mmCIF file of C-alpha atoms and ligand atoms in Angstrom:
data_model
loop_
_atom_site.group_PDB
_atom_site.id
_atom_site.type_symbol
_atom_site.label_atom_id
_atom_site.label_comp_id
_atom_site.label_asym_id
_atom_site.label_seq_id
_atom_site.Cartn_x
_atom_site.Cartn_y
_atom_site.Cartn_z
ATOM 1 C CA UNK A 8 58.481 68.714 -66.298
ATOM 2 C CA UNK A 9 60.215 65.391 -65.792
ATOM 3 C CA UNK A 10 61.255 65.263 -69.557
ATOM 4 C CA UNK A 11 62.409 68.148 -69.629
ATOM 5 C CA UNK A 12 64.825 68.338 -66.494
ATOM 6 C CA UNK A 13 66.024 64.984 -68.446
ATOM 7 C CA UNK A 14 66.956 67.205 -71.567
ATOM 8 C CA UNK A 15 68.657 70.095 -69.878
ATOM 9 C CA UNK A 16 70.362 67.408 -67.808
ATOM 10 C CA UNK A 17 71.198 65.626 -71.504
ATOM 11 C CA UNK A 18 72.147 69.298 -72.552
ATOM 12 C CA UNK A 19 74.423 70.342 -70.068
ATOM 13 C CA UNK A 20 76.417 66.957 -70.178
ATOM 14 C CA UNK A 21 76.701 67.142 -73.570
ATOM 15 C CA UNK A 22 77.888 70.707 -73.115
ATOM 16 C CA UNK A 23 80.615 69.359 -71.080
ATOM 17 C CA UNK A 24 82.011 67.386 -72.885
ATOM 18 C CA UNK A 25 82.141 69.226 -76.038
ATOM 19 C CA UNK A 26 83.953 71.705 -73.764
ATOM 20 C CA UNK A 27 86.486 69.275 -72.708
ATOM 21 C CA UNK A 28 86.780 67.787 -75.896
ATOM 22 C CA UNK A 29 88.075 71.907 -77.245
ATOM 23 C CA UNK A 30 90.425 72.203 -74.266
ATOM 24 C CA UNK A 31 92.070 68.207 -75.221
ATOM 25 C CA UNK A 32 92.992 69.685 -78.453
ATOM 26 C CA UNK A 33 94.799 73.203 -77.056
ATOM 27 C CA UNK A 34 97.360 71.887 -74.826
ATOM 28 C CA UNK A 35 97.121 72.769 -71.210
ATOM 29 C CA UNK A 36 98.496 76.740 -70.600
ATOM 30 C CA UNK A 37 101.723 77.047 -69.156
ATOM 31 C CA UNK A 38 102.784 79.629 -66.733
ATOM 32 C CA UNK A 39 103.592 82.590 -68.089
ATOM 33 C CA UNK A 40 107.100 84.425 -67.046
ATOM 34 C CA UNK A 41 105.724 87.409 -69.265
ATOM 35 C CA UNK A 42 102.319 88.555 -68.457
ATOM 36 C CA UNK A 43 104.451 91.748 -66.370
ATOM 37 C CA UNK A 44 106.217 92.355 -69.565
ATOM 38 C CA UNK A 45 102.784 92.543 -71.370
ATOM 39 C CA UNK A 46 101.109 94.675 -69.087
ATOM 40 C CA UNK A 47 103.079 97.852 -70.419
ATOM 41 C CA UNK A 48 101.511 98.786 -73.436
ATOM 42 C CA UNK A 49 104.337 101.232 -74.352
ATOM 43 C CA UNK A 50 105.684 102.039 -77.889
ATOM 44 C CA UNK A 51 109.159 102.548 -76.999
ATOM 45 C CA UNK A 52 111.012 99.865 -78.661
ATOM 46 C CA UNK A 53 113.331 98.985 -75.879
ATOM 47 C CA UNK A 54 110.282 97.541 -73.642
ATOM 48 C CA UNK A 55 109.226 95.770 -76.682
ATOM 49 C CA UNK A 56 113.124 94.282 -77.082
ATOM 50 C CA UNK A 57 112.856 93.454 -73.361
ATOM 51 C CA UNK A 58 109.536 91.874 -73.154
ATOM 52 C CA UNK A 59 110.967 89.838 -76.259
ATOM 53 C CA UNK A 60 113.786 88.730 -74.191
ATOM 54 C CA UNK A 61 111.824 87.847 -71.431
ATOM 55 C CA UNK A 62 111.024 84.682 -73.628
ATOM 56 C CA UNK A 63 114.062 83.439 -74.427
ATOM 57 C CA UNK A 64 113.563 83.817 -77.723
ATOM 58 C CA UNK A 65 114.807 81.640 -80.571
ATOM 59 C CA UNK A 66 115.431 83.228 -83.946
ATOM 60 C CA UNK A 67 115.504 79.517 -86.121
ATOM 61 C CA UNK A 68 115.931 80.981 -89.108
ATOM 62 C CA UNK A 69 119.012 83.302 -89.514
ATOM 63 C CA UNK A 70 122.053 83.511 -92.230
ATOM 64 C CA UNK A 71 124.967 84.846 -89.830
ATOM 65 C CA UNK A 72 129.186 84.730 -91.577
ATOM 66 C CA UNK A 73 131.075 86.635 -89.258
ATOM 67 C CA UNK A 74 131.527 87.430 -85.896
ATOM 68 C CA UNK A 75 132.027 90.407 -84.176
ATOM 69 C CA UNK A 76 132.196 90.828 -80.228
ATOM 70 C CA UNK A 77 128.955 93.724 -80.459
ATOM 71 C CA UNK A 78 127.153 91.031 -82.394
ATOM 72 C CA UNK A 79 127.350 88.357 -79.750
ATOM 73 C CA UNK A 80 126.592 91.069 -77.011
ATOM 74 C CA UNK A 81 123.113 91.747 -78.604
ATOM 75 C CA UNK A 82 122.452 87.815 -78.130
ATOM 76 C CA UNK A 83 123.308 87.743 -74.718
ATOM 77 C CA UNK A 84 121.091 91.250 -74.524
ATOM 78 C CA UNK A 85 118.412 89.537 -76.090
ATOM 79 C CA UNK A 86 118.575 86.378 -74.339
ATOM 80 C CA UNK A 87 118.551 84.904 -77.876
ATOM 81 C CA UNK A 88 119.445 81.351 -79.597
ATOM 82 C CA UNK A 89 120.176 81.245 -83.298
ATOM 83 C CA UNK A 90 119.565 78.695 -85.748
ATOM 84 C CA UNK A 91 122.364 79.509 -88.602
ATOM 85 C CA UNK A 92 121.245 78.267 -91.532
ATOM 86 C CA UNK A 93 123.626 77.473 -94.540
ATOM 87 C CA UNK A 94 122.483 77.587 -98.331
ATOM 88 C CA UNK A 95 123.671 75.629 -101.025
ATOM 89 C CA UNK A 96 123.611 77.695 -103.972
ATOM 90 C CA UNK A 97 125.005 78.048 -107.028
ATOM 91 C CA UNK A 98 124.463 81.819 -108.010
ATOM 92 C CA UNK A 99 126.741 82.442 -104.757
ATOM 93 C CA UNK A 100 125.144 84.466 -102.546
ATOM 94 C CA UNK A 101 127.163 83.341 -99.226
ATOM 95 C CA UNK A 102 130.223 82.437 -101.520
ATOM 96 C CA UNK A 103 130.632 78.761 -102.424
ATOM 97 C CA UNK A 104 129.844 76.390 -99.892
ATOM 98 C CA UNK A 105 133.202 75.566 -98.023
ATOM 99 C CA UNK A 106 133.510 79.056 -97.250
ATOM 100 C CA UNK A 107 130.149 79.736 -96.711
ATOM 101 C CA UNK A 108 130.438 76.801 -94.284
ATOM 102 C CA UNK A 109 133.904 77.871 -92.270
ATOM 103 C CA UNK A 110 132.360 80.892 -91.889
ATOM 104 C CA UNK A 111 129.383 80.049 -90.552
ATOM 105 C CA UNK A 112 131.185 77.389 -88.119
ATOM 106 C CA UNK A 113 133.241 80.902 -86.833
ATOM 107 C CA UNK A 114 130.251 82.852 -86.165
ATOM 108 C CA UNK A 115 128.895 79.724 -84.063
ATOM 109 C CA UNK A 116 131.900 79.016 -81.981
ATOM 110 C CA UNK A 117 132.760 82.787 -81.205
ATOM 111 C CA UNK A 118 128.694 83.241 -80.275
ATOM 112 C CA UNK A 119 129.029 81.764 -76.856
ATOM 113 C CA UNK A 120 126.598 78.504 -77.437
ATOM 114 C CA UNK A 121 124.152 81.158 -78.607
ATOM 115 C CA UNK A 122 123.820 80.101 -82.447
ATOM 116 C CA UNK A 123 123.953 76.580 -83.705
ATOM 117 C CA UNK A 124 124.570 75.365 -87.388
ATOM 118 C CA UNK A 125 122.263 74.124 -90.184
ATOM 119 C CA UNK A 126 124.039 72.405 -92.578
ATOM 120 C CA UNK A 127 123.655 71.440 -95.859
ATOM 121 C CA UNK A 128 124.931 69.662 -98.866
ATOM 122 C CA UNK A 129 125.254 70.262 -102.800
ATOM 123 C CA UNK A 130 123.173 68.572 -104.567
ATOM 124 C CA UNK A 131 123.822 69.382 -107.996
ATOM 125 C CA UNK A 132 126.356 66.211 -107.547
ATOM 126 C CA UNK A 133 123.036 64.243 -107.538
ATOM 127 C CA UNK A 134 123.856 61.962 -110.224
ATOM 128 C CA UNK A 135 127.789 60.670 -108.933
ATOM 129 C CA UNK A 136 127.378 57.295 -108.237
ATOM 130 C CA UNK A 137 128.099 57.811 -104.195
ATOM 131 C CA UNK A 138 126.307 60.875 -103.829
ATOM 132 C CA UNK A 139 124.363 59.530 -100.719
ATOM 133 C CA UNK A 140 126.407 58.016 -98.850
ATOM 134 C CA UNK A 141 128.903 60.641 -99.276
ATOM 135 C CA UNK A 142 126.554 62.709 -98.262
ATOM 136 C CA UNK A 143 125.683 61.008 -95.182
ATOM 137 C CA UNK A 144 128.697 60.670 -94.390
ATOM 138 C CA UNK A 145 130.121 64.308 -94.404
ATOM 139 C CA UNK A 146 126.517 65.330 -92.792
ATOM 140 C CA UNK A 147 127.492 62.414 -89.623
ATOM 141 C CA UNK A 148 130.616 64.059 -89.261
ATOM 142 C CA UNK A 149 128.998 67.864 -89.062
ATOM 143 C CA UNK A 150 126.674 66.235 -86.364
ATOM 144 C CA UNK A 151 129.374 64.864 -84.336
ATOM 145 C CA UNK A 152 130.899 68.470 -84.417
ATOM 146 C CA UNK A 153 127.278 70.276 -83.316
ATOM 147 C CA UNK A 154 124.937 70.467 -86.551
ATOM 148 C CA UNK A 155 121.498 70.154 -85.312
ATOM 149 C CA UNK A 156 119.776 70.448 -89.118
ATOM 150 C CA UNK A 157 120.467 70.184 -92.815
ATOM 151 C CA UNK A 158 118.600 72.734 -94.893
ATOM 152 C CA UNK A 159 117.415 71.789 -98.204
ATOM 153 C CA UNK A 160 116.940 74.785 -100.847
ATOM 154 C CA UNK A 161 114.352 75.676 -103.560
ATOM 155 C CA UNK A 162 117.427 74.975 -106.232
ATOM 156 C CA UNK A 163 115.727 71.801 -105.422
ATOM 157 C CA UNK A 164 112.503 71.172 -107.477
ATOM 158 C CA UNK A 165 113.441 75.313 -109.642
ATOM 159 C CA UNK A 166 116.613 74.331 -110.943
ATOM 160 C CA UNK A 167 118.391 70.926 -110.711
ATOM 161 C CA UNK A 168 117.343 69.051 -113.706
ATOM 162 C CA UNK A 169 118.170 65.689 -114.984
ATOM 163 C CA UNK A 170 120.125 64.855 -118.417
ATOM 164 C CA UNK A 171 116.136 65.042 -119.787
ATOM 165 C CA UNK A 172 115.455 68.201 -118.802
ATOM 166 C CA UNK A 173 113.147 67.263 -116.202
ATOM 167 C CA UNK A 174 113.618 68.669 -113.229
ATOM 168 C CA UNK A 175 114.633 67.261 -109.537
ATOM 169 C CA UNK A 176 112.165 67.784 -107.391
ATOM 170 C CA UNK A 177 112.162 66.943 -103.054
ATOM 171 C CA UNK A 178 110.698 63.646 -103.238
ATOM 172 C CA UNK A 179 113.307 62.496 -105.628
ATOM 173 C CA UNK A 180 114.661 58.705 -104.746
ATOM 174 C CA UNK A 181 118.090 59.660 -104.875
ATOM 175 C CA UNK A 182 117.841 61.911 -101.501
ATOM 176 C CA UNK A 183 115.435 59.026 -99.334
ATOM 177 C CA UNK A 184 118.849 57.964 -97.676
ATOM 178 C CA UNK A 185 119.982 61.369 -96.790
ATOM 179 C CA UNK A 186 116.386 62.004 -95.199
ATOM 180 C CA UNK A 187 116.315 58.834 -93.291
ATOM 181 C CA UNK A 188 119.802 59.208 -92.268
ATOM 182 C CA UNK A 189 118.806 62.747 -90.989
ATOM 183 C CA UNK A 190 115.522 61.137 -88.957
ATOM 184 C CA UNK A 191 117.931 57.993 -87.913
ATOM 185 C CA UNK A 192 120.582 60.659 -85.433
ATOM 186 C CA UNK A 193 117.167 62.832 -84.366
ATOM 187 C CA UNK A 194 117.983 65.624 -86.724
ATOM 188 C CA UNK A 195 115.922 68.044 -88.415
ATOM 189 C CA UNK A 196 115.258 68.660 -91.816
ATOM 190 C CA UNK A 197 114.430 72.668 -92.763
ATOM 191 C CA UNK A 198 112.805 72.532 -96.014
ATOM 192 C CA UNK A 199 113.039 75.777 -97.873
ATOM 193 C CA UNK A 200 110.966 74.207 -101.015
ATOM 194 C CA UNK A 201 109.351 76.620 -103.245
ATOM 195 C CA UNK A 202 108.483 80.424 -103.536
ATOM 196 C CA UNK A 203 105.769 82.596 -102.174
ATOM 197 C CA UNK A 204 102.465 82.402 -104.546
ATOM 198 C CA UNK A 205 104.309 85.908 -106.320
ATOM 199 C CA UNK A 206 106.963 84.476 -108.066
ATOM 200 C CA UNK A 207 104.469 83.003 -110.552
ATOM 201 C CA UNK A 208 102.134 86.113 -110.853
ATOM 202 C CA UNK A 209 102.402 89.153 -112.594
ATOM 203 C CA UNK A 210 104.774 91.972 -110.899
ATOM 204 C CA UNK A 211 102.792 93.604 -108.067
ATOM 205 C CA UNK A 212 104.033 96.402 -106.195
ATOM 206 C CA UNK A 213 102.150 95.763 -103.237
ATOM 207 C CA UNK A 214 103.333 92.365 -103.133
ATOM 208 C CA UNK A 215 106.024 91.846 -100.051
ATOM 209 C CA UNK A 216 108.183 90.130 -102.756
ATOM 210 C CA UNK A 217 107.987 92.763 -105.149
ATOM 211 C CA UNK A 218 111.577 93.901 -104.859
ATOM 212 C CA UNK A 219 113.031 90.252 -104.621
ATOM 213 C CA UNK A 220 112.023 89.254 -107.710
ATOM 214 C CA UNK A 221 112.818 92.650 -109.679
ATOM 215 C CA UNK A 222 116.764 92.067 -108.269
ATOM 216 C CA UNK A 223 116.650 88.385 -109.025
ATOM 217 C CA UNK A 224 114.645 87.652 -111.949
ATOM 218 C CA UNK A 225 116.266 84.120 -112.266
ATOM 219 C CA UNK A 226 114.041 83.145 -109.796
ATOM 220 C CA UNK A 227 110.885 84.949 -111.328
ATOM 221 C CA UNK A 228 109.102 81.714 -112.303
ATOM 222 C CA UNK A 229 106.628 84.605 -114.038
ATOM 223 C CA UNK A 230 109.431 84.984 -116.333
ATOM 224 C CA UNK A 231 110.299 81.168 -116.796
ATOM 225 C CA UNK A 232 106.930 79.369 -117.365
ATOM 226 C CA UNK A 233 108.492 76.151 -118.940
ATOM 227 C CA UNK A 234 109.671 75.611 -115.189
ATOM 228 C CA UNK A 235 107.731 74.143 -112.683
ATOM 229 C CA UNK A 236 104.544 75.451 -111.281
ATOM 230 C CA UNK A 237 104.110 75.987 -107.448
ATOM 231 C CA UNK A 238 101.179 73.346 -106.825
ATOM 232 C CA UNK A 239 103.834 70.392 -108.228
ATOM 233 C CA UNK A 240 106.701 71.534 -106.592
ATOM 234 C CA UNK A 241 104.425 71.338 -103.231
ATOM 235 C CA UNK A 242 103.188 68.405 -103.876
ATOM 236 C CA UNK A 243 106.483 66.647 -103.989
ATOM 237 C CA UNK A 244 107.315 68.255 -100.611
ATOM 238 C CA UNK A 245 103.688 66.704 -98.885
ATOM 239 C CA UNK A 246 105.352 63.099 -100.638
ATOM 240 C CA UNK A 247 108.600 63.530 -98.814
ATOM 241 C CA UNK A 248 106.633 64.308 -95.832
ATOM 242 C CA UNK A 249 104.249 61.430 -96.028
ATOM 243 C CA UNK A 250 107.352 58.964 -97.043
ATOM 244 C CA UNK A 251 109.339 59.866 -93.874
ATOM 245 C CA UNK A 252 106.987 59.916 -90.844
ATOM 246 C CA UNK A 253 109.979 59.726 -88.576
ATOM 247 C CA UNK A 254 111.614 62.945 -90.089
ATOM 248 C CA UNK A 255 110.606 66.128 -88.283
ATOM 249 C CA UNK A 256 110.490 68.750 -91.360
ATOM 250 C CA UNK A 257 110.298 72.508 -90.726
ATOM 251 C CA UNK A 258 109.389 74.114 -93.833
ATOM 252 C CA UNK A 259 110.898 77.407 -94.030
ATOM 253 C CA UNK A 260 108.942 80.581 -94.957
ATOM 254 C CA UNK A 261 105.271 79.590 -93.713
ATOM 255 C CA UNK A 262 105.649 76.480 -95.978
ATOM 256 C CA UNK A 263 105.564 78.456 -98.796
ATOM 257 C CA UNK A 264 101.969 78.438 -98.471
ATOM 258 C CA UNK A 265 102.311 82.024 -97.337
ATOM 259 C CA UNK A 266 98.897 83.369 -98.816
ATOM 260 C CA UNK A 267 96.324 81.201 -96.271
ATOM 261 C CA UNK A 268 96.764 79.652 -93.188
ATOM 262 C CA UNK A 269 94.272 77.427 -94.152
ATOM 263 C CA UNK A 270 96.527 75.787 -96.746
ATOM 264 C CA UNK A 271 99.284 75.127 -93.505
ATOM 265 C CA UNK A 272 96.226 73.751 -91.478
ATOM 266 C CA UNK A 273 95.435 71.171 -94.091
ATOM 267 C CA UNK A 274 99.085 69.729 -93.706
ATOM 268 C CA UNK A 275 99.426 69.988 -90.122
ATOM 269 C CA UNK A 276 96.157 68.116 -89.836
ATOM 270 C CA UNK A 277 97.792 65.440 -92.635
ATOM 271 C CA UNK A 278 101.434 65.472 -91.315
ATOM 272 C CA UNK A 279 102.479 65.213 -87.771
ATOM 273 C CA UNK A 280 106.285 65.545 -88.569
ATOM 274 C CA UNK A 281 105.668 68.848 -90.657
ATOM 275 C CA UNK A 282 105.980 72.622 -88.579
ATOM 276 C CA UNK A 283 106.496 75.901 -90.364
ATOM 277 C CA UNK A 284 108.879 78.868 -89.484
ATOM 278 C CA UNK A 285 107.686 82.176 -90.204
ATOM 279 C CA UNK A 286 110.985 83.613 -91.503
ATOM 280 C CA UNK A 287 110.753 86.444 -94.164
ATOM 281 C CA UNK A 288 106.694 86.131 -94.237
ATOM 282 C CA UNK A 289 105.915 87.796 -91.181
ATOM 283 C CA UNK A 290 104.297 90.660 -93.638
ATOM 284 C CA UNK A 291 102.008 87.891 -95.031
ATOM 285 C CA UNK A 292 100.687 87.520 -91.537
ATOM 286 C CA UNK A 293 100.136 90.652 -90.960
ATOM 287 C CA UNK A 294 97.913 92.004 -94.397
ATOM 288 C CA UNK A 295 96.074 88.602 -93.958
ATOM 289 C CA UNK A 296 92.784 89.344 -92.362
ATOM 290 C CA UNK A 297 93.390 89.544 -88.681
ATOM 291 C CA UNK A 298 90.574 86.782 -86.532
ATOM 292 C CA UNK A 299 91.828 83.826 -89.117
ATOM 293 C CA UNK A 300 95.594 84.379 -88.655
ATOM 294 C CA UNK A 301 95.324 84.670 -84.633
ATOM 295 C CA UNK A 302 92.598 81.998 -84.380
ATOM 296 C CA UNK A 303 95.503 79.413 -86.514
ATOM 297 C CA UNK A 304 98.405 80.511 -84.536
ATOM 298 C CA UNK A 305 95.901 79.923 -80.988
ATOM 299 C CA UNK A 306 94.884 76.531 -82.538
ATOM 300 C CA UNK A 307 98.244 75.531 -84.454
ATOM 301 C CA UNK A 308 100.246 76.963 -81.390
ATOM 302 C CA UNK A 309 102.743 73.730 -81.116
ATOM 303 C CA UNK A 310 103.966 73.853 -84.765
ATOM 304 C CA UNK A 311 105.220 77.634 -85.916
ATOM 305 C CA UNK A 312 108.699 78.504 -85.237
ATOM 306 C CA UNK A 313 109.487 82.225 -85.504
ATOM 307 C CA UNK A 314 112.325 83.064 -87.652
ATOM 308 C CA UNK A 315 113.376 86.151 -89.453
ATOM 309 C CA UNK A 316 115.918 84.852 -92.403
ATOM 310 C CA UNK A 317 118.215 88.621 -90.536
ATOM 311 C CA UNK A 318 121.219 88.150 -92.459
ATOM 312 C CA UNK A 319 124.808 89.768 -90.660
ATOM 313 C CA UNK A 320 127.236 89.404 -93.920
ATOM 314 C CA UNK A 321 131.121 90.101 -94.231
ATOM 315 C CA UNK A 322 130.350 93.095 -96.681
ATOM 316 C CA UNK A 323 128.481 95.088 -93.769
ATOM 317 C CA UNK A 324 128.516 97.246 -91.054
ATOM 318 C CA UNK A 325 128.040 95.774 -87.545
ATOM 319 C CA UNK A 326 126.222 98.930 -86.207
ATOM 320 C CA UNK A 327 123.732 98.728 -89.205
ATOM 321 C CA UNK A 328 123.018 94.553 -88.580
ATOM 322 C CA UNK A 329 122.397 95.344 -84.880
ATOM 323 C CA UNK A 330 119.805 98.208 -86.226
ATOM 324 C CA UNK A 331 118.011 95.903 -88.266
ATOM 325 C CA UNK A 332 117.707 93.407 -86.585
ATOM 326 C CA UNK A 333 116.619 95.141 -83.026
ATOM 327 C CA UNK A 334 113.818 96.792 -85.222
ATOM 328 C CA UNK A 335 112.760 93.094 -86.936
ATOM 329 C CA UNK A 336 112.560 91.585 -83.271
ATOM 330 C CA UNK A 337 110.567 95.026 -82.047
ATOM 331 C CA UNK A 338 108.276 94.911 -85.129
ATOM 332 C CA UNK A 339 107.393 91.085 -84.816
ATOM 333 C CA UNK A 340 106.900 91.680 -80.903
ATOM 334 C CA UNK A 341 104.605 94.485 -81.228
ATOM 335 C CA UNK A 342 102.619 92.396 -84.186
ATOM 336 C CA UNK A 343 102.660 89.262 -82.266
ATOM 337 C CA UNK A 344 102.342 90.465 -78.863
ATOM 338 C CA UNK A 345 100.099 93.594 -78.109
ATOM 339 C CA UNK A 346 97.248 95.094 -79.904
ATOM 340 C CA UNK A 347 99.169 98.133 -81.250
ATOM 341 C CA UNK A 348 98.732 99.665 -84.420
ATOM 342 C CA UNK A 349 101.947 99.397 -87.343
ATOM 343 C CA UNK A 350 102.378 100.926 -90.448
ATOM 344 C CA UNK A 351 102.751 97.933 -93.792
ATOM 345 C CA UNK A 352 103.403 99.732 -96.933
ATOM 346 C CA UNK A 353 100.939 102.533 -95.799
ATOM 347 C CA UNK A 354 98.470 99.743 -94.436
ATOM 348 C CA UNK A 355 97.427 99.824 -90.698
ATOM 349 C CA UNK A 356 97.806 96.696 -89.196
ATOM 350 C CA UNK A 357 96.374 95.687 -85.585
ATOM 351 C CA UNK A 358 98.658 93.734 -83.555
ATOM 352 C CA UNK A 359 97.614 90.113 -83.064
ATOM 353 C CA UNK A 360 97.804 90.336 -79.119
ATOM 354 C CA UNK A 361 98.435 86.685 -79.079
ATOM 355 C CA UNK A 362 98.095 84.865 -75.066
ATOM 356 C CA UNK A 363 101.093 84.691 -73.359
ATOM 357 C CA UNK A 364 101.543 81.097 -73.336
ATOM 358 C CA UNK A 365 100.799 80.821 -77.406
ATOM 359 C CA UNK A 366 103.808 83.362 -77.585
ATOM 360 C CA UNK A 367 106.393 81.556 -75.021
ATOM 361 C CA UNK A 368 105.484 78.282 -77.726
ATOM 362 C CA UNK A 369 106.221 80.084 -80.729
ATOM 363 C CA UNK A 370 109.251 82.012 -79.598
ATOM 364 C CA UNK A 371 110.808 79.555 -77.592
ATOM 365 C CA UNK A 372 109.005 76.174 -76.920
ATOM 366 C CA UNK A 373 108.648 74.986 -80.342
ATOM 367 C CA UNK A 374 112.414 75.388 -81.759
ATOM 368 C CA UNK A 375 113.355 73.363 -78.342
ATOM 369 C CA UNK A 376 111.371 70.506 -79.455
ATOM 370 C CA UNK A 377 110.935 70.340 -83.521
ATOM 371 C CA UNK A 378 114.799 71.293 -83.242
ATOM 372 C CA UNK A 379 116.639 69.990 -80.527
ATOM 373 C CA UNK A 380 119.776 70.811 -79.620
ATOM 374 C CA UNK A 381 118.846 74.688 -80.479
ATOM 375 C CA UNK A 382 119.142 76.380 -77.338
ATOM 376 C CA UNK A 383 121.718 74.375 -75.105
ATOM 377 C CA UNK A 384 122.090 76.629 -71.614
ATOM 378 C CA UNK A 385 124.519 79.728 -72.453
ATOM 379 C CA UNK A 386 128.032 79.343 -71.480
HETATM 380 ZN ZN1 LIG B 422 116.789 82.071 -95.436
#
C-alpha cells in the first residue's frame, strides 16, 4: 500500500513534468483579437476577407510594379503589409532589373507604408573583380532608402555557371560578404533556392506545377539532366545556413522542400536562423495528409511566414489583380482557418482549423520578427 502510493506519487510527478516540459516548447498563447471572427462559420467570402483582416495580415511574399489608387485601397481594406520582392533574372520576366527595380520602388512609395521592398542584385557579374563590395555597397544604399531584404533566386545553383561549366551554387565563397553584410545591418535574406520536387520528375498533371513547367521548360530540370539535381542544390543552401548563424534566412516556397513537412522540421530543428514562407505552395499543404501538416504548423508555429508570390503587373487589369488576389487571401483563410470543405483539382480538402493564436503567428507575428521593418504603423 505504502509502495504503491510512492509510485503513483512518482507517476504523477513525472506526469508533470513531462507536461510542462510540452508546453516549454509551444510558446505561451497569446490573446486572440479573432476568436469573434472565427466563430462565424460562413462561406461567404467577404467574412472570410474580414476575419483575415482582423489579423493584420502580412503577405511576405508578393511581386507588385505598378500602382494604382484601387490597389492601395484593397491594402488598407485588408489591413495588409506587403513584402515586394524583386527578381533578378535574366529571361526577363519583370523587365531587366533597373526597371524592374524603379518600378517596384513606385508601387512602395504610392502604397501608403503598406508594402516594403526586397531587393536584390545580379549575380551573373559574379566573377568582376569587385563584385562584392559593389554589391554591398549598392545593397547599403537601398537600406538607407527602406529595403528590409535581398532576395536571392534559383538562377543561383540552375543556371550561373563558372568558365568550367560547373555551376554556382548558394554557398559559393564569392557571395559570404554579401550574406554577412546582409546579417551585419539586421537584414533578411529570402532564399528562393531550388524548385518543387516536380521539376525533376516526369510531367504529371496532377502535379500543382504542372502548367509552370509546360510554359517554361527552361526550367524543367526533367528536360536538362546534366544540370544539377535537387538534393545538391539543397544541400548548398543548409551550408549557407550553417556558415552564417547570424543571418536570418527565409526560404521562399516552403523551402523548396514542398513534398513533407518533415523535411522543413529537420532544418528548423538544425538551423535556428532558417523560417519558410509558404508562397505559391499553399496547394502542397493542402493534398498533404491533413493531422501531419496541422500538427507541424501547431509545433513549428514561430517559423512559417504566409506568402502568396500574387503578382499585380503593368500588362494587367486592376479589377482582375484585386479578383485574384481577394480569392487567394479567402482560399488560404478558409484552408488555414476553419474546418470547411474546398475543392483542389476535384480533390476535397478539409480546412486545417488551425488555433487562433498559431494563425495571428503565421499571418502576422512571424514576418514582424524574421523580417523587421515589414509592417511599420500605416500612415
Ligand atoms: Zn516569387
Amino acid at each position: 500500500m505504502h509502495l504503491d502510493l510512492k509510485k503513483i506519487i512518482i507517476i504523477v510527478v513525472v506526469a508533470a513534468g513531462v507536461t510542462a516540459a510540452a508546453f516549454r516548447v509551444l510558446p505561451p498563447p497569446i490573446p486572440s483579437i479573432v476568436t469573434a471572427a472565427l466563430v462565424d462559420k460562413s462561406p461567404d467570402a467577404g467574412d472570410e476577407l474580414r476575419a483575415f483582416a482582423a489579423m493584420e495580415p502580412v503577405d511576405t511574399h508578393v511581386h507588385a510594379f505598378r500602382s494604382d489608387p484601387d490597389f492601395t485601397n484593397l491594402l488598407a481594406r485588408l489591413h495588409l503589409h506587403l513584402l515586394d520582392i524583386c527578381v533578378s533574372d535574366r529571361h526577363g520576366i519583370y523587365s531587366d532589373l533597373a526597371t524592374e527595380l524603379a518600378r517596384a520602388n513606385g508601387f512602395v512609395h504610392g502604397s501608403q507604408g503598406r508594402a516594403q521592398l526586397c531587393v536584390t542584385f545580379d549575380p551573373f557579374d559574379f566573377q568582376q573583380k569587385d563584385f562584392a563590395p559593389r554589391i554591398i555597397k549598392q545593397l547599403r544604399r537601398q537600406f538607407a532608402d527602406g529595403a528590409v531584404a535581398v532576395k536571392i533566386w534559383k538562377n543561383i545553383g540552375m543556371e550561373l555557371t563558372k568558365p568550367d561549366g560547373s555551376y554556382v551554387m548558394p554557398d559559393d565563397p564569392v557571395f559570404e560578404p554579401i550574406y554577412k553584410a546582409i546579417a551585419a545591418e539586421n537584414k533578411t535574406l529570402v532564399a528562393h533556392v531550388a524548385e518543387p520536387s516536380s521539376c525533376w520528375q516526369a510531367p504529371n498533371p496532377d502535379s500543382p506545377d504542372y502548367d509552370y513547367y509546360k510554359e517554361n521548360p527552361q526550367w524543367y530540370m526533367y528536360l536538362h539532366p546534366d544540370h544539377p539535381r535537387k538534393e545538391v542544390i539543397l544541400a548548398a543552401r543548409d551550408h549557407l545556413l550553417a556558415e552564417n548563424p547570424k543571418l536570418r534566412v527565409v526560404g521562399a516556397h516552403l523551402g523548396s522542400m514542398e513534398t513533407d513537412v518533415d523535411e522543413i522540421a529537420r532544418r528548423f530543428d538544425q538551423y535556428p536562423n532558417f523560417a519558410v514562407d509558404t508562397a505559391a505552395r499553399m496547394e502542397y499543404l493542402m493534398i498533404a495528409p491533413r493531422e501531419k501538416v496541422r500538427n507541424f504548423l501547431i509545433k513549428y508555429q514561430d517559423r512559417v511566414l504566409y506568402g502568396t508570390d500574387l503578382e499585380f503587373l503593368s500588362d494587367e487589369s486592376t479589377a482582375e489583380a484585386l479578383k485574384d488576389w481577394q480569392e487567394t487571401y479567402a482560399r488560404d483563410w478558409k484552408f488555414l482557418a476553419t474546418d470547411q470543405a474546398l475543392d483542389y483539382k476535384g480533390r476535397k480538402i478539409e480546412g486545417l482549423n488551425l488555433p487562433a493564436p498559431v494563425l495571428r503567428r503565421i499571418f502576422h507575428d512571424n514576418a514582424v520578427r524574421w523580417i523587421p521593418g515589414i509592417a511599420p504603423p500605416a500612415k
